[in-house]
Short mmCIF file of C-alpha atoms and ligand atoms in Angstrom, two decimals:
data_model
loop_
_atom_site.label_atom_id
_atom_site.label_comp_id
_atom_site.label_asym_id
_atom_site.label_seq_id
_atom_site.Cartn_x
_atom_site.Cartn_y
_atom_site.Cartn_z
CA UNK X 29 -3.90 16.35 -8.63
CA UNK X 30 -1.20 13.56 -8.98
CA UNK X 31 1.88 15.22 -6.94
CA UNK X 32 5.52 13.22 -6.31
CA UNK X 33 5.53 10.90 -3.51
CA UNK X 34 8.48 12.61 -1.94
CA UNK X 35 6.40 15.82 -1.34
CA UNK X 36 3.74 14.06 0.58
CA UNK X 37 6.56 12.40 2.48
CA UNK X 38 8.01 15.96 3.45
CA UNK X 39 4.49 16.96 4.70
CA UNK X 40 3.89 13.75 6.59
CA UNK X 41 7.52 13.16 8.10
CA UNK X 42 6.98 12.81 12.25
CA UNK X 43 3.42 13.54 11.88
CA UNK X 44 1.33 11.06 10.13
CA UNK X 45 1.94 8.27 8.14
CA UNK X 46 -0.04 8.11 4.52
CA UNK X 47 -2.26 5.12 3.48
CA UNK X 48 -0.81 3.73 0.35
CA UNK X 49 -3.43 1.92 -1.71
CA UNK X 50 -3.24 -1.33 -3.90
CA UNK X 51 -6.01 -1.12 -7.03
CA UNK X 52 -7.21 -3.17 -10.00
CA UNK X 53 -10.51 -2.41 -11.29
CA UNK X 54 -12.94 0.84 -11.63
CA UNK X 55 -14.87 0.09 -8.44
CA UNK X 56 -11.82 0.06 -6.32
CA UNK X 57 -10.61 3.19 -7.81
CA UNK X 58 -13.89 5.15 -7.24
CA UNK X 59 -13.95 3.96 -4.01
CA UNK X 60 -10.62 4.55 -3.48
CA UNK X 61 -11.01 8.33 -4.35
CA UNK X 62 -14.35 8.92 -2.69
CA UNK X 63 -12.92 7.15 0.88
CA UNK X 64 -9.82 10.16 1.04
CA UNK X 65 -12.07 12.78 -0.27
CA UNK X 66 -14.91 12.29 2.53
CA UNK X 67 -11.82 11.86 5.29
CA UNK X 68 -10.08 14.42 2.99
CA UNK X 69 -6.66 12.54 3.18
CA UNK X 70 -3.83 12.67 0.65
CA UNK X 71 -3.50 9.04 -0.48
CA UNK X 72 -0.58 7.16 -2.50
CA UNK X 73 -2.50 4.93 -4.98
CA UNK X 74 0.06 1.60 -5.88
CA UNK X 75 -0.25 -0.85 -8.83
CA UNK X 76 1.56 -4.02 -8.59
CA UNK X 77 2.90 -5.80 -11.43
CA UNK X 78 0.08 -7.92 -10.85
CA UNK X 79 -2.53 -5.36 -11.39
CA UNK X 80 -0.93 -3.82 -14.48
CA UNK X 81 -0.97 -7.35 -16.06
CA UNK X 82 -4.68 -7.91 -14.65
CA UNK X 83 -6.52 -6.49 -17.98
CA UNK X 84 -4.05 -3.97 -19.18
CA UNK X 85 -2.23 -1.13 -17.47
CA UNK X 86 -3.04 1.30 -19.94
CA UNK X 87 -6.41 0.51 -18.68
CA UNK X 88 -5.51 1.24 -14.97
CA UNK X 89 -3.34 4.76 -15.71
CA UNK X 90 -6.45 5.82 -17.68
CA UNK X 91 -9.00 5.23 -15.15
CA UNK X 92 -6.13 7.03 -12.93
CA UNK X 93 -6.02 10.27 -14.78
CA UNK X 94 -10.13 10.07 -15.48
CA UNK X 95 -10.27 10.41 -11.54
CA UNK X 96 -7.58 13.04 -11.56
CA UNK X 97 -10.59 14.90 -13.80
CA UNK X 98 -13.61 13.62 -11.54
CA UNK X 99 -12.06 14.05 -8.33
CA UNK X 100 -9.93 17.57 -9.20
CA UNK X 101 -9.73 18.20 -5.21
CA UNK X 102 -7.69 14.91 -5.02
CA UNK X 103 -3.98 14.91 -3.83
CA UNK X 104 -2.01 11.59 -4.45
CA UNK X 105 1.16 10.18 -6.10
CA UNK X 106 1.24 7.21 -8.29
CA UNK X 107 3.56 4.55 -7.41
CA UNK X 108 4.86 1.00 -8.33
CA UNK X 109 4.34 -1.61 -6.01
CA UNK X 110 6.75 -4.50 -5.40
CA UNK X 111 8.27 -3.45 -9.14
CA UNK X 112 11.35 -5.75 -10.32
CA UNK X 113 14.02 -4.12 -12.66
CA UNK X 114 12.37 -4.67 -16.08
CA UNK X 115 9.24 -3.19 -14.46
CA UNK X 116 10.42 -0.55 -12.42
CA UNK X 117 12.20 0.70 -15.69
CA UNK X 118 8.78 0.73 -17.88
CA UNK X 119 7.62 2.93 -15.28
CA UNK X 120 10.21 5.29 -15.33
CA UNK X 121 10.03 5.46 -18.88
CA UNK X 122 6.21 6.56 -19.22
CA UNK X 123 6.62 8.93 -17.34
CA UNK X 124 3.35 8.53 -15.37
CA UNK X 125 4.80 7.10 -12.02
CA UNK X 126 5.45 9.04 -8.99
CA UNK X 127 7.67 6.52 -7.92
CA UNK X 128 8.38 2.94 -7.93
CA UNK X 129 9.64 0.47 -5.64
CA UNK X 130 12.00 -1.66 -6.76
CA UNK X 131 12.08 -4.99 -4.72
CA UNK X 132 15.68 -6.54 -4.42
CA UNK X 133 14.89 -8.03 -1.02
CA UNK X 134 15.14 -11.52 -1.71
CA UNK X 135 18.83 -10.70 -3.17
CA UNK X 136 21.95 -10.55 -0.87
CA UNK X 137 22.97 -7.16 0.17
CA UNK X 138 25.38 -6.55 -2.59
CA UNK X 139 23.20 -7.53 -5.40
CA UNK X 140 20.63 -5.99 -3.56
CA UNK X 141 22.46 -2.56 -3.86
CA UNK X 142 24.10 -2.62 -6.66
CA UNK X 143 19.85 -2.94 -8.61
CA UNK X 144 18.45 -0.94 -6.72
CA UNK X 145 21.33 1.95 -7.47
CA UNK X 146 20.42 1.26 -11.18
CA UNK X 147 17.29 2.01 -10.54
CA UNK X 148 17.59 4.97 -8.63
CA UNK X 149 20.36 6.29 -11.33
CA UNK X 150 17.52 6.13 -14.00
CA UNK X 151 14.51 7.51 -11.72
CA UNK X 152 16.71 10.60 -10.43
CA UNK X 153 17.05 11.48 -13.92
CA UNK X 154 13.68 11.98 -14.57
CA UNK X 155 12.86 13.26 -11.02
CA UNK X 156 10.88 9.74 -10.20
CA UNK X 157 12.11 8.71 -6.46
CA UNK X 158 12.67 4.99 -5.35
CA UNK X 159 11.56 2.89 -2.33
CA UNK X 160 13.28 0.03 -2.22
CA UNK X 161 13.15 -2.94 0.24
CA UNK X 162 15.80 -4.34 2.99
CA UNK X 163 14.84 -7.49 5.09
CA UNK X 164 12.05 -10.03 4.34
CA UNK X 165 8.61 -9.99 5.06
CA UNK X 166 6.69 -13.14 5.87
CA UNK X 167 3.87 -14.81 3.37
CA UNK X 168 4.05 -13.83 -0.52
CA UNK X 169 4.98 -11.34 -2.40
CA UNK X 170 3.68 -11.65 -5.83
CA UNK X 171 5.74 -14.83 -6.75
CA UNK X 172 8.43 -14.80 -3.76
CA UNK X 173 7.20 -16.87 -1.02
CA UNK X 174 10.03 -16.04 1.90
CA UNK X 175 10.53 -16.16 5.76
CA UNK X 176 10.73 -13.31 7.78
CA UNK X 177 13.98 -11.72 8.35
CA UNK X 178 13.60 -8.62 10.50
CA UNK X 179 15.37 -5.29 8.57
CA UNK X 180 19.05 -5.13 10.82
CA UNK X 181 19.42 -1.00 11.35
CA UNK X 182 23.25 -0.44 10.59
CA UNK X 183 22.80 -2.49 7.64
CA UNK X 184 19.36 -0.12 6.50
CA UNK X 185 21.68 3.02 6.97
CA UNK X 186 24.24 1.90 4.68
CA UNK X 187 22.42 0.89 2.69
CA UNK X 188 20.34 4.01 2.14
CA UNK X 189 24.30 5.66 1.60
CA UNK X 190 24.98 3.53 -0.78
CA UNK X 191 22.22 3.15 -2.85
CA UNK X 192 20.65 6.67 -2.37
CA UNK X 193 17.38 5.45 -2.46
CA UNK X 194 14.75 7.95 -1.36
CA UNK X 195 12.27 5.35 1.04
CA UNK X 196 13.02 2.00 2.59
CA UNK X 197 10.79 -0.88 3.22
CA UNK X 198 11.46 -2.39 6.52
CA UNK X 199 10.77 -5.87 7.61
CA UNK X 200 9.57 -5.51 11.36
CA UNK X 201 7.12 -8.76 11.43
CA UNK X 202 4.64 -8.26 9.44
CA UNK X 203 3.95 -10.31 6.47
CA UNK X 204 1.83 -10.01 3.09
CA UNK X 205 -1.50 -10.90 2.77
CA UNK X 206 -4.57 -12.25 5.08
CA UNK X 207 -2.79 -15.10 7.61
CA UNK X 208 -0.51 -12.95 9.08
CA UNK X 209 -0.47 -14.18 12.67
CA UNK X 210 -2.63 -17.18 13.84
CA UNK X 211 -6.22 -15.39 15.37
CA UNK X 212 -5.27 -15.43 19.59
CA UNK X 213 -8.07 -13.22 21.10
CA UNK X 214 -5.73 -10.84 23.63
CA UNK X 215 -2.50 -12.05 22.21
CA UNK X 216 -0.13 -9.10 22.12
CA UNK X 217 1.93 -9.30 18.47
CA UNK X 218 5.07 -8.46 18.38
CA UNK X 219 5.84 -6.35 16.08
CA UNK X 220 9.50 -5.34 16.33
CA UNK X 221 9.19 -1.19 16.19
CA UNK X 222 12.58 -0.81 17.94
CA UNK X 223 14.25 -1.18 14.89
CA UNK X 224 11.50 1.11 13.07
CA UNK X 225 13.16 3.29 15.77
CA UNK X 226 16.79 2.95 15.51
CA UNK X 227 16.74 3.64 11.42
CA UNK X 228 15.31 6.79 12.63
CA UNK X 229 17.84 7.65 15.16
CA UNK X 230 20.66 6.52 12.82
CA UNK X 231 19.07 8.59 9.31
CA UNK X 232 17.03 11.23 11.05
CA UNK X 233 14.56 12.60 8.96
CA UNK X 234 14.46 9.39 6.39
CA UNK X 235 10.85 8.26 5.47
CA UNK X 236 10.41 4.49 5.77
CA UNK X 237 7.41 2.12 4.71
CA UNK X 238 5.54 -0.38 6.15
CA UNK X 239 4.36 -3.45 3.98
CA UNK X 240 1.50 -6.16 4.95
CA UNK X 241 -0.26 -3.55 7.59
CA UNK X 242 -3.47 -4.98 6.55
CA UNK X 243 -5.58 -5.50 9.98
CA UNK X 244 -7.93 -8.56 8.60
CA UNK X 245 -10.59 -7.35 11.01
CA UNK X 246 -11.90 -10.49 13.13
CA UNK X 247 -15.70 -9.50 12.25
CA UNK X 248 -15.01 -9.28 8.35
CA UNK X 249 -13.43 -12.78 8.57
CA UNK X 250 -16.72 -13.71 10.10
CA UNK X 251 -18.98 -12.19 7.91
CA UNK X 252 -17.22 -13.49 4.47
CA UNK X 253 -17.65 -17.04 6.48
CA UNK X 254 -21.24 -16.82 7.61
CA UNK X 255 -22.03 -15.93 3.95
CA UNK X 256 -20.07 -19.00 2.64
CA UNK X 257 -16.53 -18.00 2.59
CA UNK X 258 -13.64 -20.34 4.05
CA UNK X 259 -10.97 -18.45 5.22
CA UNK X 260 -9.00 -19.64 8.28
CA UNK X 261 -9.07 -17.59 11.18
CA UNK X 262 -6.23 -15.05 11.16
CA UNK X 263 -5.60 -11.83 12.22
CA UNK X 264 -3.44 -8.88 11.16
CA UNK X 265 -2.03 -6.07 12.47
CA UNK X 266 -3.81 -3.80 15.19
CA UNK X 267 -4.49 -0.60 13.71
CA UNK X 268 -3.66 0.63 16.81
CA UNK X 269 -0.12 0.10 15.86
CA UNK X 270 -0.59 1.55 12.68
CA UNK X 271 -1.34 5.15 14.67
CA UNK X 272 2.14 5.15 16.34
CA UNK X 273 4.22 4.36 13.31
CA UNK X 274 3.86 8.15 11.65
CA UNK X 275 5.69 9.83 14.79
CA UNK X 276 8.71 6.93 14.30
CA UNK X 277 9.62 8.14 10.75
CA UNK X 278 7.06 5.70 8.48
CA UNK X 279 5.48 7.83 5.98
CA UNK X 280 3.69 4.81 4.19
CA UNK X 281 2.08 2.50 5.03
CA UNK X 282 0.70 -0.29 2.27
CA UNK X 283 -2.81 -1.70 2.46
CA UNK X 284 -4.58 -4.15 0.29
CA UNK X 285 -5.78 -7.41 1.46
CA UNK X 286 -8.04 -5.51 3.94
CA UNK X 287 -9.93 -3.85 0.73
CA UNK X 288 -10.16 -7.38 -1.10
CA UNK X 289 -11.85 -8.81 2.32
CA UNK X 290 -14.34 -5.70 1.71
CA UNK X 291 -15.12 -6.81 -1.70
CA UNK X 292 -16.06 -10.19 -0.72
CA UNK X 293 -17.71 -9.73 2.13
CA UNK X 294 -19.53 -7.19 0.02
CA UNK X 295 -20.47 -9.40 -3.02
CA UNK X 296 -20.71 -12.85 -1.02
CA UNK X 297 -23.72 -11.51 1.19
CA UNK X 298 -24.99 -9.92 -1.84
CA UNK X 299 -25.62 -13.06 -3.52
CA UNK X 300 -26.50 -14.44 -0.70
CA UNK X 301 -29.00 -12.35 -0.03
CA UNK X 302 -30.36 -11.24 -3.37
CA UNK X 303 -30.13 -14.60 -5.45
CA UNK X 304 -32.26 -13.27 -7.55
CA UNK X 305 -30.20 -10.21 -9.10
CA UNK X 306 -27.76 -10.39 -11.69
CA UNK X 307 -27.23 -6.33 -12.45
CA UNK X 308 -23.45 -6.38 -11.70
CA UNK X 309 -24.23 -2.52 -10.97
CA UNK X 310 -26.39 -3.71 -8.14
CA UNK X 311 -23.45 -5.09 -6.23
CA UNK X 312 -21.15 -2.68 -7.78
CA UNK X 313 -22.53 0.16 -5.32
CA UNK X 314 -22.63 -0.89 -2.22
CA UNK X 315 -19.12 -2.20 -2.68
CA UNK X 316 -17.82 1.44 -3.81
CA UNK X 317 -19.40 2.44 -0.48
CA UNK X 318 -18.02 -0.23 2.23
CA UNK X 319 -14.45 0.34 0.14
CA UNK X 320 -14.83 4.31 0.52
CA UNK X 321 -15.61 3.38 4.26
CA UNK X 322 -12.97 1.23 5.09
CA UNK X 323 -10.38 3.84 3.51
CA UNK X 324 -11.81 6.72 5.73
CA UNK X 325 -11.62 4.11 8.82
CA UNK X 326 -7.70 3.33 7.79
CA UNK X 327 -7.20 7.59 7.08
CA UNK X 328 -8.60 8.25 10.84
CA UNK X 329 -6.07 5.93 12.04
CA UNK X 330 -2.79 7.03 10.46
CA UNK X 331 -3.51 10.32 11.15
CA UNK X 332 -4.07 11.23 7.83
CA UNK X 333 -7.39 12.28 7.77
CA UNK X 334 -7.83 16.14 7.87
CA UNK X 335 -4.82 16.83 6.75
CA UNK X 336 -5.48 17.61 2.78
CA UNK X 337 -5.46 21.50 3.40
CA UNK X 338 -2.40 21.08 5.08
CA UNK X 339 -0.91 19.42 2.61
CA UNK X 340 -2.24 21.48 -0.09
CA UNK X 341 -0.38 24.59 1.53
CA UNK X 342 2.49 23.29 2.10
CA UNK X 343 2.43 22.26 -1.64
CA UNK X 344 1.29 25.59 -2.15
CA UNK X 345 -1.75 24.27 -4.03
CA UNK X 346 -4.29 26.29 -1.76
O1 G3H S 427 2.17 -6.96 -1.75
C1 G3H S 427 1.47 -7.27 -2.70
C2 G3H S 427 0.19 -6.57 -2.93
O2 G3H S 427 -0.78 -6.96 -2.00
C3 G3H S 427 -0.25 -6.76 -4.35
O3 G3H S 427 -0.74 -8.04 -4.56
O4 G3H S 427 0.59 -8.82 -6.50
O5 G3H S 427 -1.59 -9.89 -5.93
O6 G3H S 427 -1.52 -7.58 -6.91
P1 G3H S 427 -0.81 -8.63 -6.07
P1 13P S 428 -1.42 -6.44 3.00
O1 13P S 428 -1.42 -7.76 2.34
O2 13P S 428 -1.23 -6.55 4.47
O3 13P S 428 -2.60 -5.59 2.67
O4 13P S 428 -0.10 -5.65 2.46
C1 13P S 428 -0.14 -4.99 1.22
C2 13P S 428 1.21 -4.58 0.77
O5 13P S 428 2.19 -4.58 1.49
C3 13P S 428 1.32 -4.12 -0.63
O6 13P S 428 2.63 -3.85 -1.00
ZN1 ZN S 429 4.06 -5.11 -0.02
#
């Protein structure tokens, strides 16, 4: 059942922090679905303007709401990822979206505020909450390539006043995509959860996000390699980290390059080692699997996993 984000975030607030998934095709979406059911997690499922402009979105909200059918014990809310104005409105308007996230972080503070409070103006009034983003991240976001500039916690408070935005996005060193840090075997990262921590003492009870918390596992990086892949070594953030962020006050936490390393780990050794086939079903299979997998793996550690009854009570769904 597609519920809004903000309930999920009033079940999860202190407690666990819920995976929030980027998707673009079928596979990923069965996968997707299968992964929270067997660790029976809610989930947040995320398109990014990206996605939607992929094939078509239409495609992507009907495969959502065909799962809705297939999956019926399912809880999740839809949401826009990374959504400029013009996008973030479209949403709104369809009516579909649990919530979008409209990304002014590249903007000074004042312009920042003054689009994301027309975008919350217009998602309030059809009950759609807002996450919006304050500080950079590192790496890319779709077409904004920036440097990182750590989220500053007065600033984050007044700017939740201001803009009465429902989640914030903080920048705390982590970055988008797979080359997050440079691979150091033992290296401690520093990712900067004190300020994670003072948002929460200054807003108590306000959910925040966490982009780029993709962990690039060492041994996938290896195993895309040893089946003909190039990627440089890298690494991403421990998941350990990921377990402690729910008690701080994150509620989500956004995870996508670690699903497109499963799919081509997945489909590079099946090539490799079944030259012969050319059934894209063949390949199509074992992916949904290792992608169900890896979501389970990423539930367990958020502390989301096991907690779908929960949830459904306090939704009063059960
Ligand atoms: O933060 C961005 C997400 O990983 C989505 O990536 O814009 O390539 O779909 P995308
Ligand atoms: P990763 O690139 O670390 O998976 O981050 C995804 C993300 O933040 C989507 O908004
Ligand atoms: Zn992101």
């Amino acid at each position: 059942m597609i519920v809004t984000t903000a309930q999920l975030f009033k079940a999860a607030y202190g407690k666990f922090a819920i995976g929030a998934y980027n998707i673009n095709n079928l596979e990923q979406t069965v996968g997707l679905f299968r992964g929270n059911l067997e660790s029976q997690a809610p989930f947040i499922i995320q398109l990014s303007k990206g996605a939607r402009k992929y094939s078509d979105k239409r495609f992507l909200e009907g495969m959502i709401r065909a799962a809705d059918q297939v999956f019926p014990e399912a809880v999740f809310a839809v949401h826009l990822d990374h959504g400029d104005e013009e996008t973030c409105m479209d949403c709104i308007a369809s009516g579909f979206y649990s919530s979008v996230m409209i990304d002014a972080s590249h903007e000074p503070f004042e312009k920042n505020i003054e689009i994301t409070g027309r975008v919350v103006k217009a998602a309030h009034a059809k009950g759609i909450s807002v996450e919006a983003e304050l500080g950079q991240l590192g790496g890319v976001e779709e077409d904004i390539v920036g440097s990182v500039k750590l989220t500053e916690p007065k600033q984050a408070a007044e700017f939740i006043r201001r803009t009465g935005c429902d989640s914030l996005a903080v920048a705390i060193g982590t970055s988008h995509g797979a080359f997050k840090f440079k691979a150091e075997p033992g290296k401690k990262l520093g990712l900067h959860f004190e300020v994670v921590q003072e948002i929460q003492r200054l807003v108590p009870g306000y959910p925040m996000v966490l982009h780029g918390s993709s962990s690039v596992p060492r041994a996938e990086v290896e195993r895309i390699n040893a089946a003909g892949g190039k990627l440089k070594d890298a690494s991403g953030v421990p998941e350990e980290d990921l377990a402690k962020a729910g008690a701080m006050g994150v509620c989500k936490v956004n995870i996508d390059t670690d699903g497109r390393l499963v799919w081509t780990r997945v489909h590079r050794e099946f090539f490799r080692d079944f030259p012969e086939k050319f059934d894209l079903r063949d390949v199509g299979k074992p992916f949904m699997e290792e992608y169900a997998k890896m979501i389970a793996g990423k539930n367990a550690m958020l502390g989301s996993a096991g907690k779908l009854g929960m949830v459904k009570k306090a939704l009063g769904l059960a």
